[in-house]
CSV table of C-alpha atoms in Angstrom, one decimal:
chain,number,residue,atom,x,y,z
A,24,UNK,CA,0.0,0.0,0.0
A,25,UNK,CA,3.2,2.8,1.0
A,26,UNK,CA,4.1,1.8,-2.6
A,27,UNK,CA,0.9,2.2,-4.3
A,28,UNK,CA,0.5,5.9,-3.0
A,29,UNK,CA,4.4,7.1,-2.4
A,30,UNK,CA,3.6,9.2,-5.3
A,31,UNK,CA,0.7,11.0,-3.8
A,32,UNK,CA,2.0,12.4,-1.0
A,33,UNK,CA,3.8,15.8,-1.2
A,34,UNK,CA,7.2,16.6,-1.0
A,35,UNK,CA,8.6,19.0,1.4
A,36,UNK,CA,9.9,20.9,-1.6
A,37,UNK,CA,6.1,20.7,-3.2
A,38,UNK,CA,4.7,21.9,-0.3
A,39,UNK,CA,7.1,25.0,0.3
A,40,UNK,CA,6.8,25.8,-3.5
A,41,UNK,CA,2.6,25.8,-3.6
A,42,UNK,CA,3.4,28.0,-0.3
A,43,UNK,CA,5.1,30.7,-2.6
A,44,UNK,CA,2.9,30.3,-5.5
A,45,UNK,CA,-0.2,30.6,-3.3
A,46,UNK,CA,1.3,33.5,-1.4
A,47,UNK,CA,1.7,35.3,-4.8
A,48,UNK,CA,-1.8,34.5,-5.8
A,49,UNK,CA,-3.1,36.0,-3.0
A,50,UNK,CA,-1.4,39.2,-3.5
A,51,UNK,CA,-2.2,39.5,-7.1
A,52,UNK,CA,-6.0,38.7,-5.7
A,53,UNK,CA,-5.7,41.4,-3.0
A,54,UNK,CA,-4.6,44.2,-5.3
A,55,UNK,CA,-6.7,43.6,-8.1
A,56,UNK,CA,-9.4,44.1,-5.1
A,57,UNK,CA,-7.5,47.6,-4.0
A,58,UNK,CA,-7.5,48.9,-7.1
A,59,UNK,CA,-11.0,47.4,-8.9
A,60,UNK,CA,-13.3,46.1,-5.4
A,61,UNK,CA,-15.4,43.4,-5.7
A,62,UNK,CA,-17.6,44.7,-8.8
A,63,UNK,CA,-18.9,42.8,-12.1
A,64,UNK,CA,-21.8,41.1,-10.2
A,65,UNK,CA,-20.2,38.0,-8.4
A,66,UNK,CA,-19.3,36.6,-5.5
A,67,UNK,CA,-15.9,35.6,-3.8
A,68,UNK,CA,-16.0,32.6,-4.4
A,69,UNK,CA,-15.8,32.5,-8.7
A,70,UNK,CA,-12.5,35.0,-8.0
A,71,UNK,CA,-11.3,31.6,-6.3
A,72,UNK,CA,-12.0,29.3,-9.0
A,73,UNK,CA,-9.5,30.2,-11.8
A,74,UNK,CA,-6.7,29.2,-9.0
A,75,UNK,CA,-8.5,26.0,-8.5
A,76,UNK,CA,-8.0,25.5,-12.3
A,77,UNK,CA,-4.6,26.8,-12.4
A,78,UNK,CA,-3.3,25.0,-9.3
A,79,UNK,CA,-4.6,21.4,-9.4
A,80,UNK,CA,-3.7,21.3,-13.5
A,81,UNK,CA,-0.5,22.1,-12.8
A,82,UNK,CA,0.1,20.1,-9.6
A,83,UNK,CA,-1.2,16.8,-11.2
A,84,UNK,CA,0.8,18.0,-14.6
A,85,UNK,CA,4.6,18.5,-12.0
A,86,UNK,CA,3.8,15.1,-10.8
A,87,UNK,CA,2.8,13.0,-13.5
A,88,UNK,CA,5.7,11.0,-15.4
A,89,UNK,CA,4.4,9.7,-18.9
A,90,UNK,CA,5.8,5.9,-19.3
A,91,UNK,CA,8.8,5.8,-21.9
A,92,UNK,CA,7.6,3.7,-24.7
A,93,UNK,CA,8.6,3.6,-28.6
A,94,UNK,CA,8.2,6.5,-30.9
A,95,UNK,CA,5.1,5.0,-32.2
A,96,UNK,CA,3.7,4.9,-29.1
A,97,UNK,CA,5.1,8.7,-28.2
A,98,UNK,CA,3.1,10.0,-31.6
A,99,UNK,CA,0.0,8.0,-31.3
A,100,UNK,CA,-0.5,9.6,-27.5
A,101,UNK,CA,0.3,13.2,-29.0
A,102,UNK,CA,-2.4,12.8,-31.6
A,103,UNK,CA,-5.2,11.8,-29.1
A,104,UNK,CA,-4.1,14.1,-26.5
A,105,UNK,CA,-4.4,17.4,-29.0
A,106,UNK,CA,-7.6,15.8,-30.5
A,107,UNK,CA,-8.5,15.7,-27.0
A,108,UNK,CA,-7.1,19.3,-26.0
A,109,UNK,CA,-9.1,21.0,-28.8
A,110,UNK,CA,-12.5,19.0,-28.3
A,111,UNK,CA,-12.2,20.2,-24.7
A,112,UNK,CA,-11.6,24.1,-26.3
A,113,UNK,CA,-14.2,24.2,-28.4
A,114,UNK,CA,-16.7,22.8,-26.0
A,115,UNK,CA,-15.7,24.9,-23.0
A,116,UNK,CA,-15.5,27.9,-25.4
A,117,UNK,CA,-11.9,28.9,-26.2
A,118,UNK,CA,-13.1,29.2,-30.1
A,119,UNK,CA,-15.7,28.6,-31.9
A,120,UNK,CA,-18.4,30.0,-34.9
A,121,UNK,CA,-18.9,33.7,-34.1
A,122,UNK,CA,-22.6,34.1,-32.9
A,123,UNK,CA,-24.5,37.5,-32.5
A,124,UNK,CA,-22.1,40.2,-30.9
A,125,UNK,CA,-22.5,43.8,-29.5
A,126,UNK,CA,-21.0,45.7,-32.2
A,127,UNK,CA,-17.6,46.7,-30.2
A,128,UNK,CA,-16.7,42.3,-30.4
A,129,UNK,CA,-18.1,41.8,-33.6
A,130,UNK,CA,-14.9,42.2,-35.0
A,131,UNK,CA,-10.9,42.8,-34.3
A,132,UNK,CA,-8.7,41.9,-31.3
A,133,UNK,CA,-8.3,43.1,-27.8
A,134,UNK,CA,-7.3,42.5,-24.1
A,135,UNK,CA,-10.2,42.2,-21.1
A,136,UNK,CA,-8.4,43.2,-17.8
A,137,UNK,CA,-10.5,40.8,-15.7
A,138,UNK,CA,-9.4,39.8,-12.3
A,139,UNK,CA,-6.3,37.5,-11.9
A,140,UNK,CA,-7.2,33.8,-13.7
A,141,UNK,CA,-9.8,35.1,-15.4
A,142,UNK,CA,-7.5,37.9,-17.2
A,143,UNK,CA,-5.7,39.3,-19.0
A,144,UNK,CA,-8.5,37.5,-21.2
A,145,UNK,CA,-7.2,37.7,-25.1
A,146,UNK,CA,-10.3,38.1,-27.6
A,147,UNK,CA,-10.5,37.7,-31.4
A,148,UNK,CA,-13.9,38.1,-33.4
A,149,UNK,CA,-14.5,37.9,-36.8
A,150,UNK,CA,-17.1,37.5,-39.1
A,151,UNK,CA,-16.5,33.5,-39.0
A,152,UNK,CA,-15.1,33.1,-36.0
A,153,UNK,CA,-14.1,33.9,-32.2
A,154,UNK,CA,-11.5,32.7,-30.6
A,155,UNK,CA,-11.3,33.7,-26.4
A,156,UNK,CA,-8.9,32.7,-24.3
A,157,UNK,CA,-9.2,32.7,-20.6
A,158,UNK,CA,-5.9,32.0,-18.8
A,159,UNK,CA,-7.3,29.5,-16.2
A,160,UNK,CA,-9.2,27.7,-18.5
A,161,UNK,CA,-6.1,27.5,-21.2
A,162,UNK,CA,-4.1,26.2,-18.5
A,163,UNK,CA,-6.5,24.0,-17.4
A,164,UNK,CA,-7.1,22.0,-20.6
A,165,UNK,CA,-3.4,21.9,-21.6
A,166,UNK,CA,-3.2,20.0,-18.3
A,167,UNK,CA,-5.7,17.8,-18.8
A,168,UNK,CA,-4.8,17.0,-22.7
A,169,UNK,CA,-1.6,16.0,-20.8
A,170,UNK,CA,-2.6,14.0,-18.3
A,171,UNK,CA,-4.3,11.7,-21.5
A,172,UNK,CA,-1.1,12.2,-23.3
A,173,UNK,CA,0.1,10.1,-19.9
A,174,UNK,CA,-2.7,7.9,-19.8
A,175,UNK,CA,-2.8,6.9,-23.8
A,176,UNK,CA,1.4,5.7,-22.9
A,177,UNK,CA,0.3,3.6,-19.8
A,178,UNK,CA,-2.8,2.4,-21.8
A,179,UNK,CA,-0.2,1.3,-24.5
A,180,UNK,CA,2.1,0.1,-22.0
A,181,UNK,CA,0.5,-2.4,-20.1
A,182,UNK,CA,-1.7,-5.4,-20.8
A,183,UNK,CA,-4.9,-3.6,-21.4
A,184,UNK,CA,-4.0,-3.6,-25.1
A,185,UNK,CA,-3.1,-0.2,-26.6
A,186,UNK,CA,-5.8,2.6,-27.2
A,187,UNK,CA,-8.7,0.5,-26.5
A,188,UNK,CA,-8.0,0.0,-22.9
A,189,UNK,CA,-7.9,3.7,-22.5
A,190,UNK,CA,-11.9,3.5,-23.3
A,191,UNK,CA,-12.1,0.0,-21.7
A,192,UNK,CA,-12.4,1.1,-17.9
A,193,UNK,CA,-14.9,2.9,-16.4
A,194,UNK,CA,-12.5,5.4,-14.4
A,195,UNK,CA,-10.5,6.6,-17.4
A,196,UNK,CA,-12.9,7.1,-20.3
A,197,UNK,CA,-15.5,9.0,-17.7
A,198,UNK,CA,-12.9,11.8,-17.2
A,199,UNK,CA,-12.6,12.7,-21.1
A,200,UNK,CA,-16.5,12.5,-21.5
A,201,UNK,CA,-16.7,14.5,-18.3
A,202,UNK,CA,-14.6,17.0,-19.2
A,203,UNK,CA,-17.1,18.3,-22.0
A,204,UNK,CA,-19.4,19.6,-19.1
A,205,UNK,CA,-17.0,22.4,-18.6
A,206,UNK,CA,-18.5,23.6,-22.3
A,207,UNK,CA,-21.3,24.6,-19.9
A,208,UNK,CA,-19.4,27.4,-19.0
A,209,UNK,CA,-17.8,28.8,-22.1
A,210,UNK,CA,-16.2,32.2,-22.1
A,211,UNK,CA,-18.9,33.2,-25.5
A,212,UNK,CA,-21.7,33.7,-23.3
A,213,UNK,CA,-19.9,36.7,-20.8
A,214,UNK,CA,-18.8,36.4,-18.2
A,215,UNK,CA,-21.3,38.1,-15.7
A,216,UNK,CA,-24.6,36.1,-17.6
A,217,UNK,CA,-21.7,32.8,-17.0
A,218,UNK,CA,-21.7,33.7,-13.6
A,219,UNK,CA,-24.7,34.0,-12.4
A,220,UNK,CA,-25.8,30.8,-13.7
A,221,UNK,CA,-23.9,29.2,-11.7
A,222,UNK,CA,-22.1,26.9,-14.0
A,223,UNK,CA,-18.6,27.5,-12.7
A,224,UNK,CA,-19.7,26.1,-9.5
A,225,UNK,CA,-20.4,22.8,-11.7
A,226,UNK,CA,-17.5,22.9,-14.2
A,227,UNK,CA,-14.6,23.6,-11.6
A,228,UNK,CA,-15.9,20.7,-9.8
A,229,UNK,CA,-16.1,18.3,-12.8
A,230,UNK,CA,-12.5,19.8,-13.6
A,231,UNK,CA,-11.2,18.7,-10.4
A,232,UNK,CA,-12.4,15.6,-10.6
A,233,UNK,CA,-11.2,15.3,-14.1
A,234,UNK,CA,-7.8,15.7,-13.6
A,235,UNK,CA,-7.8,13.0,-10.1
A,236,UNK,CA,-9.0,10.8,-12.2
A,237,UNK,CA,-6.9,10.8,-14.8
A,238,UNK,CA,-3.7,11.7,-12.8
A,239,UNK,CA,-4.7,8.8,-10.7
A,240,UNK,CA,-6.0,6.3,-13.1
A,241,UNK,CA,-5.8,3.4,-11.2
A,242,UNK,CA,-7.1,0.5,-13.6
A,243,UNK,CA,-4.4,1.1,-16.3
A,244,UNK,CA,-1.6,1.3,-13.8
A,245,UNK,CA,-2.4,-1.6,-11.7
A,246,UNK,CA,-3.0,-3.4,-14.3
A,247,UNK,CA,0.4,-3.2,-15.3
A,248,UNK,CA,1.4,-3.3,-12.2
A,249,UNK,CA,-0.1,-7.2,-11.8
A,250,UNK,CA,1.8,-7.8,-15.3
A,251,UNK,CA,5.5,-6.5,-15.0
């Protein structure tokens, strides 16, 4: 059992380094609240969330070491983790068609100073198409289309045969279907109507989930495990 979960327990150096990074967090947090207060219609808790994003992506991304397999392997992972990364974008609203805009998005690029996570969002809108990226949630899904990048290797790696075995097992192929909840609350809609709805409250959750599941997936890696 100590060897099983060895890898889940924090390292003094972890811990002092999420100190620091927290502690900066904070500040940034603190004086975006000096200068701008507590405005834009939402509570505390959604100024939280984008650190939730940030910090648990990360984290799982620091400790995760993909299994070293053949080039094959390597490339066929890659593929399915940026098929993954920009099915997850699209659905949680990093791009997609342009819909009907207030005349100052319809077209043309330009920075949103939102508070820290949230901003400094980058927008693009064009006739055809939008494209709005929101720090936290860029981060967020370039940790999860890692963390399958991870999961594809040990899937190929052990004797759940290849890809298949990634969609095999109840506790790795519900994370990528998961994941598309956080479309839900895509960036197209505003952010104060996004809000209010109340589907951050749902997403971050399904998020965090998301990436414990897959950081953990436990059927793939026992399963080698049993076989080595």
């Amino acid at each position: 059992m100590s060897t099983a979960f060895t890898r889940y327990r924090p390292s003094h150096e972890s811990l002092l380094l999420g100190a620091v990074v927290l502690n900066a967090e904070l500040f940034a947090l603190l004086a975006f609240l000096a200068v701008k207060g507590l405005s834009h219609g939402y509570g505390f808790r959604y100024l939280l969330y984008p650190f939730i994003w940030i910090n648990v992506g990360l984290y799982a991304v620091w400790k995760t070491n993909p299994v070293r397999t053949n080039e094959r392997d390597r490339w066929v992972a890659l593929a399915i983790a940026i098929g993954y990364f920009v099915l997850v974008a699209y659905f949680g609203g990093l791009f997609g068609r342009t819909g009907a805009l207030p005349g100052s998005l319809a077209n043309g690029f330009r920075i949103s100073w939102l508070p820290p996570g949230w901003g400094p969002a980058l927008l693009y809108h064009n006739s055809v198409f939008r494209v709005e990226i929101l720090p936290f949630k860029l981060i967020g899904y370039l940790s999860l289309a890692y963390l399958v990048y991870a999961t594809v290797l040990d899937a190929a790696g052990s004797a759940i045969s290849g890809v298949l075995g990634l969609f095999s097992c109840v506790s790795c192929s519900w994370p990528i279907v998961a994941s598309l909840i956080t479309g839900v609350a895509g960036a197209g809609s505003g952010l104060a109507a996004t809000v209010s709805s109340g589907s951050y409250d749902i997403s971050t959750v399904v998020f965090v989930v998301t990436v414990l599941l897959l950081y953990w997936r436990p059927t793939i890696r026992w399963g080698r495990e049993r076989n080595s």
